[in-house]
Short mmCIF file of C-alpha atoms in Angstrom, two decimals:
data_model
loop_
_atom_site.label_atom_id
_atom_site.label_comp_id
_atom_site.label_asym_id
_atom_site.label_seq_id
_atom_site.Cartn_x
_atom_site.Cartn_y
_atom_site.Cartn_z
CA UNK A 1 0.00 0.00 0.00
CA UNK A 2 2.91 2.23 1.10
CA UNK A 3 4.66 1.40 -2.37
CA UNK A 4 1.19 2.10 -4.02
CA UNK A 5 0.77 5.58 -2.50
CA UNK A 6 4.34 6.73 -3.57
CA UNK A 7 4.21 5.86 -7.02
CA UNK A 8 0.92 8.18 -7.42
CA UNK A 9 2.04 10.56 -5.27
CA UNK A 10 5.11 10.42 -7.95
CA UNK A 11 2.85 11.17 -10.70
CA UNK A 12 4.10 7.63 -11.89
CA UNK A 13 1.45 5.84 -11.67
CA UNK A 14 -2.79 7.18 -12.36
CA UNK A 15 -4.46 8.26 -9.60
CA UNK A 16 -8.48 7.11 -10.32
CA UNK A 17 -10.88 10.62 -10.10
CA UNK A 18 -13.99 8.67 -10.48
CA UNK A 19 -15.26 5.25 -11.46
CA UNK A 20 -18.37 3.57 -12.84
CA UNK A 21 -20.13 1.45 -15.03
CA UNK A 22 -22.62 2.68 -17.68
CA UNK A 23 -25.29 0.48 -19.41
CA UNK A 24 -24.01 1.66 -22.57
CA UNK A 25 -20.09 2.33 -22.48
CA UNK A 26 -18.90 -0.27 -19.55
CA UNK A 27 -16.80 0.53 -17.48
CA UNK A 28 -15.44 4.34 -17.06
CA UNK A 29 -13.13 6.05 -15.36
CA UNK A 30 -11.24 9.04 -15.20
CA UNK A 31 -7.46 8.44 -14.21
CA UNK A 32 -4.71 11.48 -13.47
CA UNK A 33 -0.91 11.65 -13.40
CA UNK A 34 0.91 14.82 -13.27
CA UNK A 35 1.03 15.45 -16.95
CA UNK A 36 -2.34 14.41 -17.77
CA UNK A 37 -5.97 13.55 -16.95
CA UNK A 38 -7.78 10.96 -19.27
CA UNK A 39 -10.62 9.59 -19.47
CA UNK A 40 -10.67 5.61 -19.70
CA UNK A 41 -13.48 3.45 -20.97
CA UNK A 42 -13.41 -0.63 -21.33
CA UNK A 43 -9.68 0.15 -20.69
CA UNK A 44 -8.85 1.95 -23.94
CA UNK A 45 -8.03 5.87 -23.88
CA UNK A 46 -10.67 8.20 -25.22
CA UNK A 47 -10.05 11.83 -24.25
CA UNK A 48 -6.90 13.49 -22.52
CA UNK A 49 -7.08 16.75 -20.93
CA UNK A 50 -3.19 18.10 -20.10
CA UNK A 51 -2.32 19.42 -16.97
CA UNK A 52 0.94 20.03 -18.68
CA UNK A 53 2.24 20.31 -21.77
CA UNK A 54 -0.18 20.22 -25.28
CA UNK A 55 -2.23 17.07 -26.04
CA UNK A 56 -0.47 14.24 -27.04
CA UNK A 57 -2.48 12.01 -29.28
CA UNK A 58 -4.11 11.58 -32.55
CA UNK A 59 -6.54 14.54 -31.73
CA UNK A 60 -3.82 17.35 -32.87
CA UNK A 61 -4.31 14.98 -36.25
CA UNK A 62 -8.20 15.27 -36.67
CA UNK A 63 -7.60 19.00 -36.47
CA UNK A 64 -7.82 20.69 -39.86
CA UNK A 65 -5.28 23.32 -41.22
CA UNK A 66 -7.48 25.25 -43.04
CA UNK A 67 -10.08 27.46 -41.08
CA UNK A 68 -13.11 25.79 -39.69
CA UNK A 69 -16.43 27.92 -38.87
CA UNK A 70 -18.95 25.03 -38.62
CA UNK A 71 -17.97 21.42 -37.23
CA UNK A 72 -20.01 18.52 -36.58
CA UNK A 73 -18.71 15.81 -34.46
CA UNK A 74 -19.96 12.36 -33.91
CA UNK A 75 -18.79 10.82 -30.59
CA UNK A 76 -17.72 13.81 -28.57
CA UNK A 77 -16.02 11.71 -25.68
CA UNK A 78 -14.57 14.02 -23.12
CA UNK A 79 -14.31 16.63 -25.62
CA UNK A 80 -10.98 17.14 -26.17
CA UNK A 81 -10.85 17.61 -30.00
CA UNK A 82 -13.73 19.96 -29.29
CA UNK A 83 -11.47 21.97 -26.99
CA UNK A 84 -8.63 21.94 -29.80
CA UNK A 85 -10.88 23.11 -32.23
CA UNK A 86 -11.92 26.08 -29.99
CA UNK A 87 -8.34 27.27 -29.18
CA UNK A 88 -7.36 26.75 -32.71
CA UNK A 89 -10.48 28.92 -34.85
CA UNK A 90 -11.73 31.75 -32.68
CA UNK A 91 -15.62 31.68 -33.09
CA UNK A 92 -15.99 27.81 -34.54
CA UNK A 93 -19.38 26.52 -33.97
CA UNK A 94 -19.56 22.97 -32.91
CA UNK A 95 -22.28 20.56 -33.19
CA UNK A 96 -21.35 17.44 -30.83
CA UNK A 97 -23.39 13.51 -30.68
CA UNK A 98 -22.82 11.55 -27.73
CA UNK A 99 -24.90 8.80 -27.20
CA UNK A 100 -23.93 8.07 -23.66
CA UNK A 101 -25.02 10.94 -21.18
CA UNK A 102 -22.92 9.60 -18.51
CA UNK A 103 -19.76 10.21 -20.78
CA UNK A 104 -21.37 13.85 -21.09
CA UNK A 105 -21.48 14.22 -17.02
CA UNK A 106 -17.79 13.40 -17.07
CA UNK A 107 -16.73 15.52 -19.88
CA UNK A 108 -18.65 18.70 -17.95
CA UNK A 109 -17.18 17.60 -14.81
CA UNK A 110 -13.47 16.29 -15.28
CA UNK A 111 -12.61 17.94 -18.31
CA UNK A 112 -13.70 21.27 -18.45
CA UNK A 113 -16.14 20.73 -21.48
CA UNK A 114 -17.08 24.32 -23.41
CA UNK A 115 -20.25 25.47 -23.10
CA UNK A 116 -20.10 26.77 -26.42
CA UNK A 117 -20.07 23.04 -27.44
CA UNK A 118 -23.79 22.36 -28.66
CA UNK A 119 -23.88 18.61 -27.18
CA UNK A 120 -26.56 16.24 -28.02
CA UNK A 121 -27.10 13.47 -26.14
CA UNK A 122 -28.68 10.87 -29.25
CA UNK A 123 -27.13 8.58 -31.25
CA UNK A 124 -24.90 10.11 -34.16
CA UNK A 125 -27.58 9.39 -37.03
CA UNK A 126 -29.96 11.97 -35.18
CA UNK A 127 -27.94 14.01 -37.11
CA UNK A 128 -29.25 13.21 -40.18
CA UNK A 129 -32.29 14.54 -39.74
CA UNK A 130 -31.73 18.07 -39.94
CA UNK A 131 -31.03 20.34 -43.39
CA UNK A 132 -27.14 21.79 -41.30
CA UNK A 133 -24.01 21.35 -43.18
CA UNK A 134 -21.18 21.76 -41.74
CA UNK A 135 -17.57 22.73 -42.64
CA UNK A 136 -15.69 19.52 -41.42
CA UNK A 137 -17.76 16.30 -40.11
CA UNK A 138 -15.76 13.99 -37.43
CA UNK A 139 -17.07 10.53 -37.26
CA UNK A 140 -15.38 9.08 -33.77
CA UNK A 141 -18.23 6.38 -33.07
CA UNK A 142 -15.29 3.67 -30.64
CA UNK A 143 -16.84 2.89 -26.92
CA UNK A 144 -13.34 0.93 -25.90
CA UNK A 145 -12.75 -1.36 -28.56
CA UNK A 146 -15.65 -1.43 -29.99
CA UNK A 147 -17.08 0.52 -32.95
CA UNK A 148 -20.96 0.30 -34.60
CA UNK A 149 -21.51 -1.64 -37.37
CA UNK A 150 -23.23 0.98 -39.03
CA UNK A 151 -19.89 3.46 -39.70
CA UNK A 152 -18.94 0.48 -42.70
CA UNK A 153 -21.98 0.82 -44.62
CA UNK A 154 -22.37 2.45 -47.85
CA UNK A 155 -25.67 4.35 -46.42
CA UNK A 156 -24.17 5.89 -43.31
CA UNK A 157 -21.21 7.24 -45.61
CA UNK A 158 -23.46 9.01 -48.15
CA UNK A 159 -25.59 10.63 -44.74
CA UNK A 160 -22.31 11.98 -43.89
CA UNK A 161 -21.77 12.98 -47.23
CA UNK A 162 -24.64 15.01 -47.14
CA UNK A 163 -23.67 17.08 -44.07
CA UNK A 164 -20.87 18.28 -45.66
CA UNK A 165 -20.87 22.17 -47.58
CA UNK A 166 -18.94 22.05 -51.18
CA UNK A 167 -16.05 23.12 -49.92
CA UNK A 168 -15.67 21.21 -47.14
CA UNK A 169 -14.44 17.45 -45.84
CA UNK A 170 -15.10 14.55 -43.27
CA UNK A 171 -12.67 12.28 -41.42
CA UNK A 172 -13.19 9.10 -40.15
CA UNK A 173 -11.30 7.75 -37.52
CA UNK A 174 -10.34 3.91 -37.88
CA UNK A 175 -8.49 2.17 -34.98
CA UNK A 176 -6.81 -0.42 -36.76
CA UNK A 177 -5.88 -2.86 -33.62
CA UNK A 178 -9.25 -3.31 -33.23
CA UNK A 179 -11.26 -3.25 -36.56
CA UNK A 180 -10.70 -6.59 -38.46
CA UNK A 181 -8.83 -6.59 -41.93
CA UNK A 182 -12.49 -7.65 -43.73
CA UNK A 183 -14.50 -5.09 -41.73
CA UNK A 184 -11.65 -2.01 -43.08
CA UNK A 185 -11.76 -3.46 -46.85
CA UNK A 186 -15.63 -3.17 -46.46
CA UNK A 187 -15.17 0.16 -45.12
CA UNK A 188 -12.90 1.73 -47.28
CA UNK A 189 -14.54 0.09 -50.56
CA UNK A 190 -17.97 2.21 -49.57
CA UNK A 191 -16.15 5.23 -48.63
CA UNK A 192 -14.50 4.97 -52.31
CA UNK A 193 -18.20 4.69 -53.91
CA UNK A 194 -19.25 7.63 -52.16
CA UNK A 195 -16.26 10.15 -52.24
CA UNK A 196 -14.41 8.30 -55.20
CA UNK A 197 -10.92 9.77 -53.56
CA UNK A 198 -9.92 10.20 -49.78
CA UNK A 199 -6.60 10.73 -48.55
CA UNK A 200 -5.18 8.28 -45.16
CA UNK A 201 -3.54 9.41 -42.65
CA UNK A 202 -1.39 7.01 -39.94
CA UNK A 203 -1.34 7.83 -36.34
CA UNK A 204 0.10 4.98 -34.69
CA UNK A 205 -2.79 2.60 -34.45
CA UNK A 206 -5.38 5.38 -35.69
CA UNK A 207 -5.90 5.63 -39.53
CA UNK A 208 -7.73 8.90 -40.16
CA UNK A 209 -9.50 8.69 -43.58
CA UNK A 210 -10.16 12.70 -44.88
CA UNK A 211 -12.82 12.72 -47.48
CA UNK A 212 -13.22 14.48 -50.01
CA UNK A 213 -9.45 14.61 -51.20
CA UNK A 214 -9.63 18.24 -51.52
CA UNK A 215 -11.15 19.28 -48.95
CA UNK A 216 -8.27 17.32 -46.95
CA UNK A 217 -5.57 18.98 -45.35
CA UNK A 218 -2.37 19.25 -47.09
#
């Protein structure tokens, strides 16, 4: 126990801010070292928020180089691409799905969620149903390991599609340690019959597909 103490008291090892288990995402928890506070669900990192330091992750990758104004974003987490997008574009307007409101609780709570963020607690294809297009479209559907079904098929792409304005792009974020080799192919050959081009991106085990090509950064 004595051992146990030091090594969080050391910032070595994650001190646990708050635990539970949600009927939708599992298990949750927020953990915090020195350098960083994250937020943890079915074991697998979803948001960060840095005590120290800028974010480390694939967020800083899902962030666009040109200027956004309007941003949708499917699976909002603990918000920290939200919060990137903010500091980045002064006056960005962001749209946010999250289907589990106990994920919300713990964004507002642990990591200092905007309340510029428009959050809507639905699942992602609510979206859908409204005429708003949107600049850049994030589609960032994983709960742990574990992805819906419904982010391979050809349907879902076009929707997205549709939410996007001329000039603008969506990026899909692919985890590939945990999506099969059949279930990408399936993916990727849809995305190709509805944007025709995309560009791919590697972030460690993150592949970030931007679609169109030109509305992708450079």
């Amino acid at each position: 126990m004595f051992l146990n103490n030091l090594l969080i008291l050391s910032g070595l090892k994650p001190k646990i801010l708050y635990q539970s288990r949600s009927p939708i995402s599992g298990e949750i928890k927020v953990t915090q070292t020195r350098r960083e506070r994250k937020l943890v669900v079915g074991k697998v990192t979803q948001s960060v928020l840095p005590l120290k330091g800028p974010v480390a992750g694939v967020w800083q990758s899902l962030v666009p180089r040109s200027r956004v104004e309007k941003v949708l974003i499917m699976g909002l987490g603990g918000g920290t691409l939200a919060q990137l997008l903010l500091d980045r574009y002064l006056g960005v307007k962001i749209t946010a799905y999250e289907i589990d409101p106990r994920i919300v609780e713990v964004a507002r709570e642990f990591f200092a969620l905007n309340r510029e963020v428009k959050v809507i607690v639905a699942d992602a294809r609510e979206a859908f149903k409204d005429k708003a297009k949107y600049d850049l479209v994030v589609v960032d559907l994983y709960s742990g390991r574990n992805a819906p079904s419904f982010i391979d098929d050809y349907k879902f792409i076009t929707q997205v599609k549709s939410k996007i304005r001329p000039d603008g792009s969506a990026v899909f974020n692919r985890v590939v340690l945990f999506d099969s080799q059949a279930r990408l192919a399936r993916f990727e050959l849809n995305l190709k019959k509805s944007f025709q081009n995309f560009k791919v991106d590697q972030y460690h085990y993150n592949r970030l597909y931007w679609a169109p090509l030109e509305g992708a950064v450079s």
